[in-house]
XYZ file of C-alpha atoms in Angstrom:
556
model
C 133.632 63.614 119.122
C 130.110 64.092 119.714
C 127.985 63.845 116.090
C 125.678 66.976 115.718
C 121.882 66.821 116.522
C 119.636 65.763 114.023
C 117.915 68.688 112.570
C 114.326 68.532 111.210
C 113.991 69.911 107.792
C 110.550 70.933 107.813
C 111.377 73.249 111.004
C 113.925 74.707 109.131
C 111.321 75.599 106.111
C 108.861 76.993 108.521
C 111.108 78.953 110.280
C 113.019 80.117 107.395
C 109.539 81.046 105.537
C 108.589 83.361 108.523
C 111.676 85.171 109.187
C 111.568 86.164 105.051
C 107.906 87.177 105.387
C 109.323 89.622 108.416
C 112.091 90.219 106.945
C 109.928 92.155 103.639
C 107.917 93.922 106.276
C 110.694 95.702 108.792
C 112.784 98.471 107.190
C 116.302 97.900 106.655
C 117.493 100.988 108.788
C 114.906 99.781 111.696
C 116.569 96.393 111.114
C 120.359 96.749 110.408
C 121.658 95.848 113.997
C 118.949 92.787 114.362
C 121.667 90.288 113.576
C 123.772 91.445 116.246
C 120.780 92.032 118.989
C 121.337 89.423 122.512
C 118.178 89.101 124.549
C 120.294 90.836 127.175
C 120.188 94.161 124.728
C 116.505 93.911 124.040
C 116.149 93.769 127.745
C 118.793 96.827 128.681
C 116.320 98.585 126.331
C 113.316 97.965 127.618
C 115.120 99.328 130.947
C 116.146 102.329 128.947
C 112.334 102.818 128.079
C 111.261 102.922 131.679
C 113.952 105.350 132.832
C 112.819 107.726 129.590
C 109.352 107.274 130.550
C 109.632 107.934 134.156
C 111.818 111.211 133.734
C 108.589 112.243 131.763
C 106.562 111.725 134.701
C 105.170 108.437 132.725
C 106.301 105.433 134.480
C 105.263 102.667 133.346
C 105.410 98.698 134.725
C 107.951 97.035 132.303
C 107.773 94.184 134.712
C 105.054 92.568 132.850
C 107.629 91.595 130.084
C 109.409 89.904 132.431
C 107.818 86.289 132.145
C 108.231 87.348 128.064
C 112.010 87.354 127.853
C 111.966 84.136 129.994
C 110.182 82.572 127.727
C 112.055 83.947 125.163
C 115.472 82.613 127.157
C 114.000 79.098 127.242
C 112.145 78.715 124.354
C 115.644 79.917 122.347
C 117.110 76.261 123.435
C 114.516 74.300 121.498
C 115.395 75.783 118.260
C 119.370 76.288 118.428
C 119.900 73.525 116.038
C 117.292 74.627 113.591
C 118.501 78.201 113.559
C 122.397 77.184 113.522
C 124.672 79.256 110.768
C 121.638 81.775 110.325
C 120.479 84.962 111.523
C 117.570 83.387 112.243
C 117.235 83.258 115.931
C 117.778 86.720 117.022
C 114.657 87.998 115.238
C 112.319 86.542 118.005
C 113.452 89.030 120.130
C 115.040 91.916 118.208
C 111.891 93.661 116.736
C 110.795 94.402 120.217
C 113.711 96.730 120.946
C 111.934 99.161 118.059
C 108.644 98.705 118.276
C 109.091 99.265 122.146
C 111.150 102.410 121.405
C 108.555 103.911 118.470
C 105.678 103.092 120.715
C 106.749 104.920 123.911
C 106.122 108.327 122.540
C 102.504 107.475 122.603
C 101.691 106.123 125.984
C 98.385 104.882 125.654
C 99.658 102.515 122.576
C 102.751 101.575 124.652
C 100.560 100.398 126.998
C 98.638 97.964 124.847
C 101.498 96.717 123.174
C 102.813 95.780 126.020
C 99.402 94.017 127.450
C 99.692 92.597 123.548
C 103.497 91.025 124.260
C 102.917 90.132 127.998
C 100.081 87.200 126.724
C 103.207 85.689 124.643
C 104.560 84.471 128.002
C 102.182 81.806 129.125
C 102.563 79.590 125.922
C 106.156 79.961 125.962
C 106.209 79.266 129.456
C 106.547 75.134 129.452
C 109.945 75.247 127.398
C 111.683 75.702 130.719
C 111.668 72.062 130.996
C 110.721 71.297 127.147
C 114.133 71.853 125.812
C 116.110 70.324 128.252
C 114.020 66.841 127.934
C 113.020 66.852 124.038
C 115.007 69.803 122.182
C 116.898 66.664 119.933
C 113.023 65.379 119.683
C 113.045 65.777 115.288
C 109.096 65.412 115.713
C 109.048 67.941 118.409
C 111.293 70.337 116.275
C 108.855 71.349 113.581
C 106.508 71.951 116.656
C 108.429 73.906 118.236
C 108.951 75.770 114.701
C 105.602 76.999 114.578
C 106.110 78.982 117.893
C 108.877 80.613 115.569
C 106.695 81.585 112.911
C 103.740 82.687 115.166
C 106.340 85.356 117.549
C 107.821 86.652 113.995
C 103.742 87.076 112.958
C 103.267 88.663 116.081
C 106.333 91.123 115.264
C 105.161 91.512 112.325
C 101.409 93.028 112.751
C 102.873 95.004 116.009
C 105.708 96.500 113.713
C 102.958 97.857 110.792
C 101.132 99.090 113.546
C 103.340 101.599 114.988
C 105.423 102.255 111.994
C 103.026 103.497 109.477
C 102.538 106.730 109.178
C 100.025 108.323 110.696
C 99.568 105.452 113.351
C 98.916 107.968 116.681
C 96.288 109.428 114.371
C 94.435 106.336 113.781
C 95.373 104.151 117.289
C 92.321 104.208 118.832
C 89.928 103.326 116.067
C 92.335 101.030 114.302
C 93.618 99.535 117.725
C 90.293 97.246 117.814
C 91.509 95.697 113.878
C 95.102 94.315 115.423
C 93.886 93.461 117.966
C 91.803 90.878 116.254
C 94.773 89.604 114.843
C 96.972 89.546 117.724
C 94.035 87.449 119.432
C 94.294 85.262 116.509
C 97.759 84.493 116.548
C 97.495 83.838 120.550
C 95.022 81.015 119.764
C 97.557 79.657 117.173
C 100.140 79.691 120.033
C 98.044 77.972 122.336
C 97.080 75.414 119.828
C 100.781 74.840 119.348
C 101.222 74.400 123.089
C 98.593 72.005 123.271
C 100.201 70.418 119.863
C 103.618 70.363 121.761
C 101.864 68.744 124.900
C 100.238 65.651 123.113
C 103.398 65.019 120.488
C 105.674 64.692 123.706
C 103.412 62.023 125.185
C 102.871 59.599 121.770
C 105.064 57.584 120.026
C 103.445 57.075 116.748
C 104.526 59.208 114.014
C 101.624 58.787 112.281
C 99.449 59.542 115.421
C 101.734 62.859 115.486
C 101.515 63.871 112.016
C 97.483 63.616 112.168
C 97.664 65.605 115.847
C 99.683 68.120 113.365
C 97.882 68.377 110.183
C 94.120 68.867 112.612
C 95.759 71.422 114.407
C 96.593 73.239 111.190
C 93.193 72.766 109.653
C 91.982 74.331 113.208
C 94.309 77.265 112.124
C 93.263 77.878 109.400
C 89.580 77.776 109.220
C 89.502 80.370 112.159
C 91.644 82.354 110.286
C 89.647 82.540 107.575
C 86.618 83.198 109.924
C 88.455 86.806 111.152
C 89.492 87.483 107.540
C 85.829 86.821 106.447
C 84.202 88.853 109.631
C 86.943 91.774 108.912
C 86.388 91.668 104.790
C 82.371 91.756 105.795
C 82.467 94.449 108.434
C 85.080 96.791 106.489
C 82.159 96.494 102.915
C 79.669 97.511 105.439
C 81.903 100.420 107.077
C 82.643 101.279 103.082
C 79.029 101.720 102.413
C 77.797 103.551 105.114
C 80.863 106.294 104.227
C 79.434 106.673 100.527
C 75.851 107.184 102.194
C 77.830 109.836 104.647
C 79.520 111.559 101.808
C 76.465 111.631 99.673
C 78.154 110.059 96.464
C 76.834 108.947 93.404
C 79.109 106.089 92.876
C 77.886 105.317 89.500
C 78.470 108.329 87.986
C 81.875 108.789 87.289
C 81.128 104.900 86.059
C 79.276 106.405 82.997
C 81.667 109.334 82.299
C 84.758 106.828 82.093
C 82.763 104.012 79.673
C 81.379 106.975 77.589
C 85.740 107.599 77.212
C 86.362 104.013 76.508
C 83.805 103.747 74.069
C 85.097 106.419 72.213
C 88.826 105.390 72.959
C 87.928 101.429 71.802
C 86.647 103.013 68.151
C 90.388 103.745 67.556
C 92.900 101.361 69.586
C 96.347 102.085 70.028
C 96.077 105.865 68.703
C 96.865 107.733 71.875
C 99.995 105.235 73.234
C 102.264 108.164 72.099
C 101.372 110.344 74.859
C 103.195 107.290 77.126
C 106.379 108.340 75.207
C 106.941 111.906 76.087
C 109.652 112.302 78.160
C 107.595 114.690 80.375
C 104.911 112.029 80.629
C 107.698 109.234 81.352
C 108.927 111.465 84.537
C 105.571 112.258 86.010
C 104.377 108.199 86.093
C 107.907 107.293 87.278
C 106.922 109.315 90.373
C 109.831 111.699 90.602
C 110.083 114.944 93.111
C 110.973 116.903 90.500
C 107.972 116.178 88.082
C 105.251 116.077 90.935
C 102.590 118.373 88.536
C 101.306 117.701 84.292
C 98.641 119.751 83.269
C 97.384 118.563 79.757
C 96.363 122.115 77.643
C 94.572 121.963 74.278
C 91.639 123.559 72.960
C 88.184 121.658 73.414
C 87.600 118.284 71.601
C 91.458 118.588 71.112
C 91.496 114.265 73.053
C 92.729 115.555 76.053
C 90.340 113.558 77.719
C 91.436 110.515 75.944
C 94.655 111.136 76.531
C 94.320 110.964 80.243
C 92.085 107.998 80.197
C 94.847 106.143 78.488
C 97.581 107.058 81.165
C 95.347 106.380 84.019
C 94.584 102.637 82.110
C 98.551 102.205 81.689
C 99.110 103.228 85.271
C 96.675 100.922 86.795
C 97.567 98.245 84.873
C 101.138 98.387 85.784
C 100.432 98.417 89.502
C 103.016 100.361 90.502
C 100.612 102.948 91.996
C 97.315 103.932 93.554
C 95.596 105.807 91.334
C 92.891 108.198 91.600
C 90.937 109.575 88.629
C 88.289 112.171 88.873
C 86.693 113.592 85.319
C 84.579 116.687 85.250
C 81.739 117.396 82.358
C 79.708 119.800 82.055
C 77.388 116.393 80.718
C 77.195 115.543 83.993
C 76.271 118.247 86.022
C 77.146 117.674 89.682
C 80.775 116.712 88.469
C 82.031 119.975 88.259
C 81.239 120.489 91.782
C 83.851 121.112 93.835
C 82.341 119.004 96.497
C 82.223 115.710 94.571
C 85.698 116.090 93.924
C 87.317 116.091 96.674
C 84.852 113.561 98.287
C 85.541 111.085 95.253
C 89.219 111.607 95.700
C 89.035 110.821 99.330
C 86.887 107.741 98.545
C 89.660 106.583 96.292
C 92.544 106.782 98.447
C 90.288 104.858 101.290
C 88.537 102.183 99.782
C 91.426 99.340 99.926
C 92.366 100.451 103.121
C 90.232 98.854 106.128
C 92.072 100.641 108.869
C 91.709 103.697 107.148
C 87.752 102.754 106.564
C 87.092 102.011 110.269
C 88.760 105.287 111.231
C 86.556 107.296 109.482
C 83.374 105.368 110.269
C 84.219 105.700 113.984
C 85.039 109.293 114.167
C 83.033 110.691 111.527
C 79.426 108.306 111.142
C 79.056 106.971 114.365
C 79.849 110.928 115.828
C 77.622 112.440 113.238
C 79.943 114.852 112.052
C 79.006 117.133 109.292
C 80.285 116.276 105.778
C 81.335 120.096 105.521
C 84.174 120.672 102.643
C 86.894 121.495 104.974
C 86.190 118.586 107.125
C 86.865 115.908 103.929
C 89.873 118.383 102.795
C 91.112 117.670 106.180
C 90.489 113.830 105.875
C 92.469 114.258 102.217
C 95.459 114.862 104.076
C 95.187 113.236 107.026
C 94.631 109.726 104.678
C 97.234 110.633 101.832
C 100.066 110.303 103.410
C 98.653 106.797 105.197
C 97.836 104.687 102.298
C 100.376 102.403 102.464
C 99.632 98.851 104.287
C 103.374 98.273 104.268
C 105.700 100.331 106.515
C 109.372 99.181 104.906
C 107.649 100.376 100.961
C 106.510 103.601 99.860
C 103.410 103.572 97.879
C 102.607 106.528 95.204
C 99.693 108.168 94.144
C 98.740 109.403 91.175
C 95.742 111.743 90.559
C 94.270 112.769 87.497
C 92.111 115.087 87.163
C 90.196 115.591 83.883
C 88.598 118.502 82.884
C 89.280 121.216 85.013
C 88.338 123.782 83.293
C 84.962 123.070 82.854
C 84.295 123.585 86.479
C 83.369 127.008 87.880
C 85.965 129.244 87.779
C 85.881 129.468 91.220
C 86.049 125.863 91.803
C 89.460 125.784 89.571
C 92.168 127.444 91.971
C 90.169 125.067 94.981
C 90.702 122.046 92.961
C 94.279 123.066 92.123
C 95.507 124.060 95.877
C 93.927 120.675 97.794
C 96.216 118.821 95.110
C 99.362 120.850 95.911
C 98.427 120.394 99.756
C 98.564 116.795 99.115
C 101.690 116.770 97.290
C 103.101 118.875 100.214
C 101.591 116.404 102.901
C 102.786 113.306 101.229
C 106.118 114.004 100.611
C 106.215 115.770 104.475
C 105.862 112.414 105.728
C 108.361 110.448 102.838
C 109.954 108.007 105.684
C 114.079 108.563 103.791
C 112.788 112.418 103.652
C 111.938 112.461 107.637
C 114.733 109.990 108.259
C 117.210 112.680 107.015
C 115.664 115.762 108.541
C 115.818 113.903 111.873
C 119.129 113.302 111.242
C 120.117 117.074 110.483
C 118.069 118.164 113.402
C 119.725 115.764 116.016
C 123.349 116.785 114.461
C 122.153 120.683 115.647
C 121.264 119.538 118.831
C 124.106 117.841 119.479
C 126.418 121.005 118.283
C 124.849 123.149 120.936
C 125.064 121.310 123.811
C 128.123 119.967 125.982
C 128.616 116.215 126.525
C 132.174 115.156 127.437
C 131.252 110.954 127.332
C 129.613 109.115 124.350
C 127.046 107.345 126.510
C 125.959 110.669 127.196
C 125.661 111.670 123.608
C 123.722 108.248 122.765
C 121.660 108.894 125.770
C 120.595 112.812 124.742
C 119.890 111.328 120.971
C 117.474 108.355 122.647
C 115.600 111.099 124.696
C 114.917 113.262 121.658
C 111.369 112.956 120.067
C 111.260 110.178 117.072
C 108.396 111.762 115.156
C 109.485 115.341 112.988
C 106.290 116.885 113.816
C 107.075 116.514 118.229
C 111.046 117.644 116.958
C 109.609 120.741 115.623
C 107.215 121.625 119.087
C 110.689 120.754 121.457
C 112.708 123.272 119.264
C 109.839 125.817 118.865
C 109.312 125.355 122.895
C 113.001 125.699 123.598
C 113.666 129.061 120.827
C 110.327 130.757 123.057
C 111.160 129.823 126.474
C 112.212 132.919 127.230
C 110.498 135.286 125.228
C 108.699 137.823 126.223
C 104.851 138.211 124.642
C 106.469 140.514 121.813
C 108.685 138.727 120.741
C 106.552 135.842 120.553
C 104.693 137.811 118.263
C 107.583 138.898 115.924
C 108.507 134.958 115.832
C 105.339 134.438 114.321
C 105.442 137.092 112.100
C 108.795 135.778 110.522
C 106.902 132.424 110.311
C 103.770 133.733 108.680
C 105.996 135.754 106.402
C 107.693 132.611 105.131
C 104.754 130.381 104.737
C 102.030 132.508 103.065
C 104.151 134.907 101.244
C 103.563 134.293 97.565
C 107.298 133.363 96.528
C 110.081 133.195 98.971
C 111.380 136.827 100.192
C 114.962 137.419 100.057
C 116.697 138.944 103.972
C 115.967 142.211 102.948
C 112.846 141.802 101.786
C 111.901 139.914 105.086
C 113.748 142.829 106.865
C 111.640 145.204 105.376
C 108.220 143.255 106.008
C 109.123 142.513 109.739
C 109.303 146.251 110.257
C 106.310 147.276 108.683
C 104.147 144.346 110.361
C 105.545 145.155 113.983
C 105.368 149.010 113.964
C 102.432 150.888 114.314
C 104.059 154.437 114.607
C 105.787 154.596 111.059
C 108.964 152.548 109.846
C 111.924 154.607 109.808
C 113.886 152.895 106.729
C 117.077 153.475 108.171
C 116.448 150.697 110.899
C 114.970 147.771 109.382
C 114.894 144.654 111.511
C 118.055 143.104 112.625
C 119.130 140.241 110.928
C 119.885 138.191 113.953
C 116.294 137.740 114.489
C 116.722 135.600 111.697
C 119.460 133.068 113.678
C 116.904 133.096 116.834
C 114.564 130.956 114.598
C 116.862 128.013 113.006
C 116.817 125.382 112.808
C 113.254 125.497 111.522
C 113.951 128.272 108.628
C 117.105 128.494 106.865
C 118.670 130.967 104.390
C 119.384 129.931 100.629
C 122.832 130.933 98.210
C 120.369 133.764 97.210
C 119.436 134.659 100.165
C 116.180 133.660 100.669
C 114.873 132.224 103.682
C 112.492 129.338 103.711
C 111.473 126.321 106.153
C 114.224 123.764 106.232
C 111.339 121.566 104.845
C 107.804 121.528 103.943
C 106.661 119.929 107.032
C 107.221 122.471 109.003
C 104.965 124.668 107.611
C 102.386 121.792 107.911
């Protein structure tokens, strides 16, 4: 009976380490059939891909992956020991199936990616004959392990790229960022092939394990280099944006220590207001609790108050928060201008991607700092914030002392804050995955498909992102419509969006008929209510009747 190979347990710990790191970063629904994913599936999709692309008139060359899953194939060999009784070894080639899938509804960052995954290949490709000669090799085995953890790292910044939100937004300014990184982890595979090369021809150990711990030290110092060039450029970027948006940094500095100072004359006196159940709900980030307002007469501590919960929140990290106080001590605060532009500030300033896409498109364009252009920004940014795709992150935003801005500043303050609630949870990832889900289910009721492959094959050609769902259903209701009723469809729509609460059917009726006539409404033929069923999925009607968008983001 023949003993087993001789496994090398510090190619286990790398290789374990890297598929946990990936593991935290990729989603468990984007993840749930990785276990059971053969090379053979990843490349059936890829196939897939092409066929979608091409009956889109996009056809692409999918043949440069080619030389990739080789490498994949061979390289696979060398680490079968390592990765024995785990689900280790079919992450090197499962996170391709998504990110391949996600990408190719943008086809200029399909491209890329793929130019990104082709350059795997050549340092993969000497593991044709490797693991046939030296996969039993224990020195060769942690090696070989790094080429593990550098794929997985490779997964890993290609998988945050396309799956935060946002991403088609941002591709071509924050395109330049990964790929930085993916040139960095190319040298590290190269080193390792080089590191592979020399181990296989000495005998030493100790000439090995020196050969190792150099290349290593090689790693890391140019790793540090990009994080240092990256950390150095993004400050600049981050400076240049204050100068654009023509902020006085400091002041809102000296508002919040002239708080403290007040607050540190009395510790401890305003932790109640942490208690209060209302309080509790808002910082726990419910839907249901998504707006406080503080009332109390002047020099009543409400200022305090919210000083202390923005302190607790920050402090438990659970958060971004973003904390704005107006005074009438400080007399540009109350503009509505400084507001917003601090907010956006705030939501961008530990975000480099999000730093180099405004400094691209907005300072190096000379565009305007104009107030809708940075309300615009607001909620392009809000809902982007978050550096990792598989966790949500929250924001909180107080606002202190509202009412001692203009009057006429008040209800502008208040509506870019419920936009950004709106926008945020639009683009909630369990929120979209759901809506997807109820919008596919509708597609499927209405058409015919007599095979499952056919059913699977309809759901894989359907958009991926809600907002390109919405413009195939909206395209499909108004294909053939006539320019009238075209215009009637958007008068339901505008009806439902802007009216100021939600209008019950006969309400809506009744509106329809007075917008669309222009020679009297006779009140005994109000529009039919199957107008109504010509516009779902996107608008639904409620137990009392009301009809509303089946969600927020379609409004958006």
């Amino acid at each position: 009976m023949p003993l087993a190979p001789r496994v090398s347990p510090a190619a286990q710990r790398i290789i374990r380490d890297a598929f946990k790191d990936l593991e935290r970063t990729i989603s468990n629904d984007d993840s749930a059939d990785f276990a059971t994913t053969t090379l053979d599936k990843v490349i059936q999709a890829a196939h897939k891909v092409e066929n979608q692309l091409a009956s889109r008139q996009l056809l692409r060359n999918m043949r440069r992956l080619t030389p990739l899953f080789d490498g994949l194939q061979h390289y696979s060999k060398s680490i079968e020991a390592a990765c024995e009784g785990t689900p280790y070894m079919a992450w090197i080639w499962a996170p391709i199936k998504i990110i391949l899938k996600i990408s190719s509804d943008y086809v200029d960052a399909f491209d890329r990616i793929i130019g990104a995954y082709s350059r795997i290949a050549e340092p993969l490709a000497r593991f044709k004959i490797l693991h046939q000669e030296f996969d039993t090799n224990v020195e060769l085995q942690q090696t070989f392990a790094l080429f593990y953890s550098d794929i997985l790292k490779f997964h890993k910044e290609a998988y945050k790229f396309v799956r935060r939100a946002g991403w088609k937004v941002f591709f071509m300014t924050s395109w330049g960022h990964f790929e930085r990184r993916f040139d960095g982890i190319i040298d590290d595979l190269k080193a390792h092939e080089k590191l592979v090369d020399n181990t296989a021809n000495v005998v030493g150990l100790s000439q090995i394990k020196q050969m190792r711990e150099n290349v290593e030290a090689l790693r890391r110092e140019a790793a540090e280099q990009v994080d240092r060039q990256e950390r150095e450029r993004t400050a600049k970027h981050l400076l240049d944006i204050v100068g654009w948006l023509k902020i006085d940094d400091n002041q809102q500095a000296r508002i919040s220590d002239m708080v403290t100072a007040e607050l540190q004359k009395y510790p401890q006196t305003r932790d109640w207001i942490l208690d209060q159940k209302r309080i509790s709900t808002w910082m726990k980030c419910s839907m249901e609790s998504t707006f406080l307002v503080l009332q109390g007469r002047p020099g009543t501590g409400k200022s305090a108050l919210a000083t202390r919960i923005a302190t607790f929140l920050r402090s438990s990290g659970r958060s971004m928060v973003v904390s704005y106080i107006c005074t009438y001590s400080q007399g540009t605060s109350t503009d509505y201008d400084q507001v917003i532009r601090s907010i956006l500030l705030q939501l961008i300033q530990h975000n480099s991607d999000l730093i180099a896409y405004i400094y691209k498109e907005f300072i190096l364009n000379q565009r305007g700092v104009k107030a809708q252009v940075i309300e615009s920004l607001i909620l392009e940014v809000i809902g982007a914030v978050s550096d990792n795709p598989s966790q949500t992150t929250y924001v909180h935003v107080i606002v202190d002392g509202l009412d001692e801005c203009d009057k006429e500043n008040q209800p502008k303050v208040i509506s870019i804050l419920e936009r950004m609630v709106s926008k945020a949870f639009a683009v909630t990832s369990a929120v979209c995955m759901f809506l997807w889900a109820r919008l596919v289910l509708n597609f499927l009721t209405n058409n015919m498909f007599v095979r499952k492959r056919e059913v699977m094959e309809a759901v894989d050609a359907l958009p991926h992102e809600l907002s390109d769902f919405y413009a195939q259903i909206l395209a499909k209701i108004i294909s053939h419509f006539d320019q009238r009723s075209v215009f009637r469809l958007q008068s339901i729509m505008g009806w439902i969006a802007f009216a100021k609460r939600p209008l019950r059917k006969a309400e809506l009726r009744s509106a329809l008929s007075f917008s669309t006539e222009s020679d009297g409404v006779n009140i005994q033929e109000l529009a039919p209510t199957y107008l109504f069923d010509m516009c779902m999925p996107l608008i639904e009607e409620r137990s009392d009747t009301a009809f509303a968008f089946i969600h927020i983001s379609v409004k958006e």
